[in-house]
JSON list of C-alpha atoms in Angstrom, two decimals:
[
{"chain": "A", "resi": 6, "resn": "MET", "atom": "CA", "xyz": [-13.30, 27.39, 265.85]},
{"chain": "A", "resi": 7, "resn": "LYS", "atom": "CA", "xyz": [-10.44, 29.81, 265.34]},
{"chain": "A", "resi": 8, "resn": "PRO", "atom": "CA", "xyz": [-7.28, 28.78, 267.21]},
{"chain": "A", "resi": 9, "resn": "GLY", "atom": "CA", "xyz": [-6.81, 30.84, 270.35]},
{"chain": "A", "resi": 10, "resn": "TRP", "atom": "CA", "xyz": [-10.42, 32.08, 270.46]},
{"chain": "A", "resi": 11, "resn": "PRO", "atom": "CA", "xyz": [-12.88, 30.89, 273.12]},
{"chain": "A", "resi": 12, "resn": "ALA", "atom": "CA", "xyz": [-15.66, 28.64, 271.89]},
{"chain": "A", "resi": 13, "resn": "LEU", "atom": "CA", "xyz": [-19.32, 29.52, 272.18]},
{"chain": "A", "resi": 14, "resn": "ARG", "atom": "CA", "xyz": [-21.96, 26.79, 272.61]},
{"chain": "A", "resi": 15, "resn": "ARG", "atom": "CA", "xyz": [-25.61, 27.28, 271.65]},
{"chain": "A", "resi": 16, "resn": "GLU", "atom": "CA", "xyz": [-28.59, 24.96, 271.26]},
{"chain": "A", "resi": 17, "resn": "ILE", "atom": "CA", "xyz": [-31.84, 25.37, 269.35]},
{"chain": "A", "resi": 18, "resn": "SER", "atom": "CA", "xyz": [-34.87, 23.11, 269.22]},
{"chain": "A", "resi": 19, "resn": "VAL", "atom": "CA", "xyz": [-37.67, 23.01, 266.64]},
{"chain": "A", "resi": 20, "resn": "ALA", "atom": "CA", "xyz": [-40.76, 20.79, 266.44]},
{"chain": "A", "resi": 21, "resn": "GLY", "atom": "CA", "xyz": [-43.04, 20.04, 263.51]},
{"chain": "A", "resi": 22, "resn": "PRO", "atom": "CA", "xyz": [-45.58, 17.57, 262.11]},
{"chain": "A", "resi": 23, "resn": "ARG", "atom": "CA", "xyz": [-43.30, 15.36, 259.96]},
{"chain": "A", "resi": 24, "resn": "THR", "atom": "CA", "xyz": [-42.63, 11.84, 261.18]},
{"chain": "A", "resi": 25, "resn": "VAL", "atom": "CA", "xyz": [-39.28, 10.83, 262.65]},
{"chain": "A", "resi": 26, "resn": "GLU", "atom": "CA", "xyz": [-38.67, 8.58, 259.63]},
{"chain": "A", "resi": 27, "resn": "GLU", "atom": "CA", "xyz": [-39.26, 11.44, 257.17]},
{"chain": "A", "resi": 28, "resn": "VAL", "atom": "CA", "xyz": [-37.07, 13.88, 259.09]},
{"chain": "A", "resi": 29, "resn": "TRP", "atom": "CA", "xyz": [-34.28, 11.34, 259.57]},
{"chain": "A", "resi": 30, "resn": "ASP", "atom": "CA", "xyz": [-34.29, 10.43, 255.87]},
{"chain": "A", "resi": 31, "resn": "ARG", "atom": "CA", "xyz": [-34.00, 14.10, 254.91]},
{"chain": "A", "resi": 32, "resn": "TYR", "atom": "CA", "xyz": [-31.07, 14.44, 257.33]},
{"chain": "A", "resi": 33, "resn": "VAL", "atom": "CA", "xyz": [-29.01, 11.35, 256.51]},
{"chain": "A", "resi": 34, "resn": "ARG", "atom": "CA", "xyz": [-29.18, 11.78, 252.72]},
{"chain": "A", "resi": 35, "resn": "PRO", "atom": "CA", "xyz": [-26.94, 14.78, 251.97]},
{"chain": "A", "resi": 36, "resn": "ARG", "atom": "CA", "xyz": [-28.31, 15.14, 248.43]},
{"chain": "A", "resi": 37, "resn": "ARG", "atom": "CA", "xyz": [-31.61, 16.14, 250.13]},
{"chain": "A", "resi": 38, "resn": "TRP", "atom": "CA", "xyz": [-30.13, 18.95, 252.26]},
{"chain": "A", "resi": 39, "resn": "PRO", "atom": "CA", "xyz": [-30.84, 21.71, 249.68]},
{"chain": "A", "resi": 40, "resn": "GLU", "atom": "CA", "xyz": [-34.56, 20.73, 249.78]},
{"chain": "A", "resi": 41, "resn": "TRP", "atom": "CA", "xyz": [-34.97, 22.11, 253.29]},
{"chain": "A", "resi": 42, "resn": "SER", "atom": "CA", "xyz": [-31.84, 24.15, 254.04]},
{"chain": "A", "resi": 43, "resn": "PRO", "atom": "CA", "xyz": [-31.99, 27.41, 252.05]},
{"chain": "A", "resi": 44, "resn": "GLN", "atom": "CA", "xyz": [-28.35, 28.29, 252.77]},
{"chain": "A", "resi": 45, "resn": "ILE", "atom": "CA", "xyz": [-27.15, 25.07, 251.09]},
{"chain": "A", "resi": 46, "resn": "ARG", "atom": "CA", "xyz": [-26.95, 25.33, 247.30]},
{"chain": "A", "resi": 47, "resn": "SER", "atom": "CA", "xyz": [-25.28, 21.96, 246.64]},
{"chain": "A", "resi": 48, "resn": "VAL", "atom": "CA", "xyz": [-23.56, 19.06, 248.38]},
{"chain": "A", "resi": 49, "resn": "ASP", "atom": "CA", "xyz": [-20.58, 17.03, 247.14]},
{"chain": "A", "resi": 50, "resn": "TYR", "atom": "CA", "xyz": [-20.65, 13.73, 249.02]},
{"chain": "A", "resi": 51, "resn": "ALA", "atom": "CA", "xyz": [-19.74, 10.31, 247.67]},
{"chain": "A", "resi": 52, "resn": "GLY", "atom": "CA", "xyz": [-22.21, 8.23, 249.67]},
{"chain": "A", "resi": 53, "resn": "GLU", "atom": "CA", "xyz": [-25.97, 7.94, 249.57]},
{"chain": "A", "resi": 54, "resn": "ARG", "atom": "CA", "xyz": [-26.28, 8.15, 253.38]},
{"chain": "A", "resi": 55, "resn": "LEU", "atom": "CA", "xyz": [-24.17, 9.70, 256.12]},
{"chain": "A", "resi": 56, "resn": "ALA", "atom": "CA", "xyz": [-21.51, 7.41, 257.57]},
{"chain": "A", "resi": 57, "resn": "PRO", "atom": "CA", "xyz": [-18.91, 8.08, 260.28]},
{"chain": "A", "resi": 58, "resn": "GLY", "atom": "CA", "xyz": [-15.47, 9.03, 258.97]},
{"chain": "A", "resi": 59, "resn": "THR", "atom": "CA", "xyz": [-16.73, 10.28, 255.61]},
{"chain": "A", "resi": 60, "resn": "SER", "atom": "CA", "xyz": [-16.39, 13.82, 254.33]},
{"chain": "A", "resi": 61, "resn": "GLY", "atom": "CA", "xyz": [-17.71, 16.17, 251.70]},
{"chain": "A", "resi": 62, "resn": "VAL", "atom": "CA", "xyz": [-18.26, 19.77, 250.70]},
{"chain": "A", "resi": 63, "resn": "VAL", "atom": "CA", "xyz": [-21.36, 21.94, 251.07]},
{"chain": "A", "resi": 64, "resn": "ARG", "atom": "CA", "xyz": [-21.64, 25.01, 248.88]},
{"chain": "A", "resi": 65, "resn": "GLY", "atom": "CA", "xyz": [-23.51, 28.00, 250.19]},
{"chain": "A", "resi": 66, "resn": "PRO", "atom": "CA", "xyz": [-24.43, 31.37, 248.72]},
{"chain": "A", "resi": 67, "resn": "GLY", "atom": "CA", "xyz": [-21.83, 32.59, 246.26]},
{"chain": "A", "resi": 68, "resn": "GLY", "atom": "CA", "xyz": [-20.41, 29.07, 245.99]},
{"chain": "A", "resi": 69, "resn": "LEU", "atom": "CA", "xyz": [-18.53, 29.32, 249.31]},
{"chain": "A", "resi": 70, "resn": "PRO", "atom": "CA", "xyz": [-17.15, 25.81, 249.96]},
{"chain": "A", "resi": 71, "resn": "VAL", "atom": "CA", "xyz": [-17.63, 24.45, 253.47]},
{"chain": "A", "resi": 72, "resn": "ARG", "atom": "CA", "xyz": [-15.76, 21.21, 254.08]},
{"chain": "A", "resi": 73, "resn": "PHE", "atom": "CA", "xyz": [-17.36, 18.75, 256.47]},
{"chain": "A", "resi": 74, "resn": "GLN", "atom": "CA", "xyz": [-16.57, 15.47, 258.18]},
{"chain": "A", "resi": 75, "resn": "ILE", "atom": "CA", "xyz": [-19.14, 13.12, 259.68]},
{"chain": "A", "resi": 76, "resn": "LEU", "atom": "CA", "xyz": [-18.11, 12.06, 263.19]},
{"chain": "A", "resi": 77, "resn": "ALA", "atom": "CA", "xyz": [-20.96, 9.77, 264.29]},
{"chain": "A", "resi": 78, "resn": "VAL", "atom": "CA", "xyz": [-24.38, 8.53, 263.19]},
{"chain": "A", "resi": 79, "resn": "HIS", "atom": "CA", "xyz": [-26.78, 6.73, 265.55]},
{"chain": "A", "resi": 80, "resn": "ASP", "atom": "CA", "xyz": [-30.08, 5.82, 263.92]},
{"chain": "A", "resi": 81, "resn": "THR", "atom": "CA", "xyz": [-31.82, 3.97, 266.73]},
{"chain": "A", "resi": 82, "resn": "ASP", "atom": "CA", "xyz": [-34.86, 5.20, 268.65]},
{"chain": "A", "resi": 83, "resn": "PRO", "atom": "CA", "xyz": [-35.86, 6.86, 270.89]},
{"chain": "A", "resi": 84, "resn": "VAL", "atom": "CA", "xyz": [-33.36, 9.62, 269.99]},
{"chain": "A", "resi": 85, "resn": "ARG", "atom": "CA", "xyz": [-31.45, 9.47, 266.71]},
{"chain": "A", "resi": 86, "resn": "THR", "atom": "CA", "xyz": [-28.27, 11.55, 266.49]},
{"chain": "A", "resi": 87, "resn": "TRP", "atom": "CA", "xyz": [-25.52, 12.53, 264.12]},
{"chain": "A", "resi": 88, "resn": "SER", "atom": "CA", "xyz": [-22.55, 14.83, 264.53]},
{"chain": "A", "resi": 89, "resn": "TRP", "atom": "CA", "xyz": [-20.12, 16.53, 262.21]},
{"chain": "A", "resi": 90, "resn": "THR", "atom": "CA", "xyz": [-17.58, 19.30, 261.87]},
{"chain": "A", "resi": 91, "resn": "ALA", "atom": "CA", "xyz": [-17.76, 22.03, 259.24]},
{"chain": "A", "resi": 92, "resn": "SER", "atom": "CA", "xyz": [-14.82, 24.24, 258.22]},
{"chain": "A", "resi": 93, "resn": "ALA", "atom": "CA", "xyz": [-14.50, 27.31, 256.02]},
{"chain": "A", "resi": 94, "resn": "ALA", "atom": "CA", "xyz": [-12.17, 30.31, 255.91]},
{"chain": "A", "resi": 95, "resn": "GLY", "atom": "CA", "xyz": [-10.16, 29.05, 258.88]},
{"chain": "A", "resi": 96, "resn": "VAL", "atom": "CA", "xyz": [-13.21, 28.64, 261.13]},
{"chain": "A", "resi": 97, "resn": "ARG", "atom": "CA", "xyz": [-14.36, 25.23, 262.38]},
{"chain": "A", "resi": 98, "resn": "LEU", "atom": "CA", "xyz": [-17.73, 24.43, 263.93]},
{"chain": "A", "resi": 99, "resn": "ALA", "atom": "CA", "xyz": [-18.80, 21.25, 265.71]},
{"chain": "A", "resi": 100, "resn": "LEU", "atom": "CA", "xyz": [-22.48, 20.34, 265.34]},
{"chain": "A", "resi": 101, "resn": "LEU", "atom": "CA", "xyz": [-24.64, 17.71, 267.01]},
{"chain": "A", "resi": 102, "resn": "HIS", "atom": "CA", "xyz": [-28.15, 16.97, 265.69]},
{"chain": "A", "resi": 103, "resn": "THR", "atom": "CA", "xyz": [-30.86, 14.99, 267.47]},
{"chain": "A", "resi": 104, "resn": "VAL", "atom": "CA", "xyz": [-34.21, 13.74, 266.17]},
{"chain": "A", "resi": 105, "resn": "GLU", "atom": "CA", "xyz": [-36.98, 12.37, 268.39]},
{"chain": "A", "resi": 106, "resn": "ALA", "atom": "CA", "xyz": [-40.69, 11.62, 268.09]},
{"chain": "A", "resi": 107, "resn": "THR", "atom": "CA", "xyz": [-43.27, 13.83, 269.78]},
{"chain": "A", "resi": 108, "resn": "ALA", "atom": "CA", "xyz": [-47.02, 13.41, 270.14]},
{"chain": "A", "resi": 109, "resn": "GLY", "atom": "CA", "xyz": [-47.52, 15.70, 267.14]},
{"chain": "A", "resi": 110, "resn": "GLY", "atom": "CA", "xyz": [-44.57, 14.71, 264.94]},
{"chain": "A", "resi": 111, "resn": "THR", "atom": "CA", "xyz": [-40.86, 15.28, 265.50]},
{"chain": "A", "resi": 112, "resn": "ARG", "atom": "CA", "xyz": [-38.50, 17.49, 267.48]},
{"chain": "A", "resi": 113, "resn": "THR", "atom": "CA", "xyz": [-35.00, 18.19, 266.26]},
{"chain": "A", "resi": 114, "resn": "ARG", "atom": "CA", "xyz": [-32.24, 19.86, 268.23]},
{"chain": "A", "resi": 115, "resn": "LEU", "atom": "CA", "xyz": [-28.98, 21.37, 267.12]},
{"chain": "A", "resi": 116, "resn": "THR", "atom": "CA", "xyz": [-26.05, 21.99, 269.43]},
{"chain": "A", "resi": 117, "resn": "ILE", "atom": "CA", "xyz": [-23.33, 24.07, 267.81]},
{"chain": "A", "resi": 118, "resn": "VAL", "atom": "CA", "xyz": [-19.90, 24.90, 269.23]},
{"chain": "A", "resi": 119, "resn": "GLY", "atom": "CA", "xyz": [-17.38, 27.23, 267.65]},
{"chain": "A", "resi": 120, "resn": "PHE", "atom": "CA", "xyz": [-16.14, 30.77, 267.11]},
{"chain": "A", "resi": 121, "resn": "GLY", "atom": "CA", "xyz": [-18.73, 33.01, 268.79]},
{"chain": "A", "resi": 122, "resn": "PRO", "atom": "CA", "xyz": [-19.53, 35.50, 266.01]},
{"chain": "A", "resi": 123, "resn": "VAL", "atom": "CA", "xyz": [-19.94, 32.69, 263.47]},
{"chain": "A", "resi": 124, "resn": "VAL", "atom": "CA", "xyz": [-22.14, 30.64, 265.81]},
{"chain": "A", "resi": 125, "resn": "LEU", "atom": "CA", "xyz": [-24.39, 33.64, 266.49]},
{"chain": "A", "resi": 126, "resn": "ALA", "atom": "CA", "xyz": [-24.63, 34.55, 262.80]},
{"chain": "A", "resi": 127, "resn": "TYR", "atom": "CA", "xyz": [-25.50, 30.96, 261.85]},
{"chain": "A", "resi": 128, "resn": "LEU", "atom": "CA", "xyz": [-28.27, 30.41, 264.43]},
{"chain": "A", "resi": 129, "resn": "PRO", "atom": "CA", "xyz": [-31.10, 32.23, 262.54]},
{"chain": "A", "resi": 130, "resn": "LEU", "atom": "CA", "xyz": [-30.27, 30.31, 259.34]},
{"chain": "A", "resi": 131, "resn": "ALA", "atom": "CA", "xyz": [-30.14, 27.04, 261.26]},
{"chain": "A", "resi": 132, "resn": "ARG", "atom": "CA", "xyz": [-33.50, 27.72, 262.91]},
{"chain": "A", "resi": 133, "resn": "LEU", "atom": "CA", "xyz": [-35.09, 28.44, 259.51]},
{"chain": "A", "resi": 134, "resn": "ALA", "atom": "CA", "xyz": [-33.60, 25.28, 258.01]},
{"chain": "A", "resi": 135, "resn": "LEU", "atom": "CA", "xyz": [-34.70, 23.09, 260.93]},
{"chain": "A", "resi": 136, "resn": "SER", "atom": "CA", "xyz": [-38.21, 24.54, 260.76]},
{"chain": "A", "resi": 137, "resn": "ARG", "atom": "CA", "xyz": [-38.38, 23.54, 257.10]},
{"chain": "A", "resi": 138, "resn": "LEU", "atom": "CA", "xyz": [-36.93, 20.11, 257.92]},
{"chain": "A", "resi": 139, "resn": "VAL", "atom": "CA", "xyz": [-39.75, 19.19, 260.31]},
{"chain": "A", "resi": 140, "resn": "ARG", "atom": "CA", "xyz": [-42.62, 20.79, 258.33]}
]
């Protein structure tokens, strides 16, 4: 979020046929993010799996570096969650992801809070990525 600007909060939800275990594994292993998130070109992260208090860098189109920090990871059913912050060009977003089983597979939700224009611009990309995550 930009200092002095009001924050905007939005949530999206996507369901698909993949199992919770498959979706969770694709989420908590940052090296796998480019497989399903077309806006992520590469990830620099020291660990194999997400862990609270760790940080890294995601590179998007044009090599734009987005620094991130993992805030929390809860991998117990019925709803698994992880949260992080992402910062680039003086803008910071807070993101919360949830993963839960459905009768036909998995539902994932994203809650994003930050500078309004950035949140609104990111939502279509996030929806596309989450659709690929669960399919």
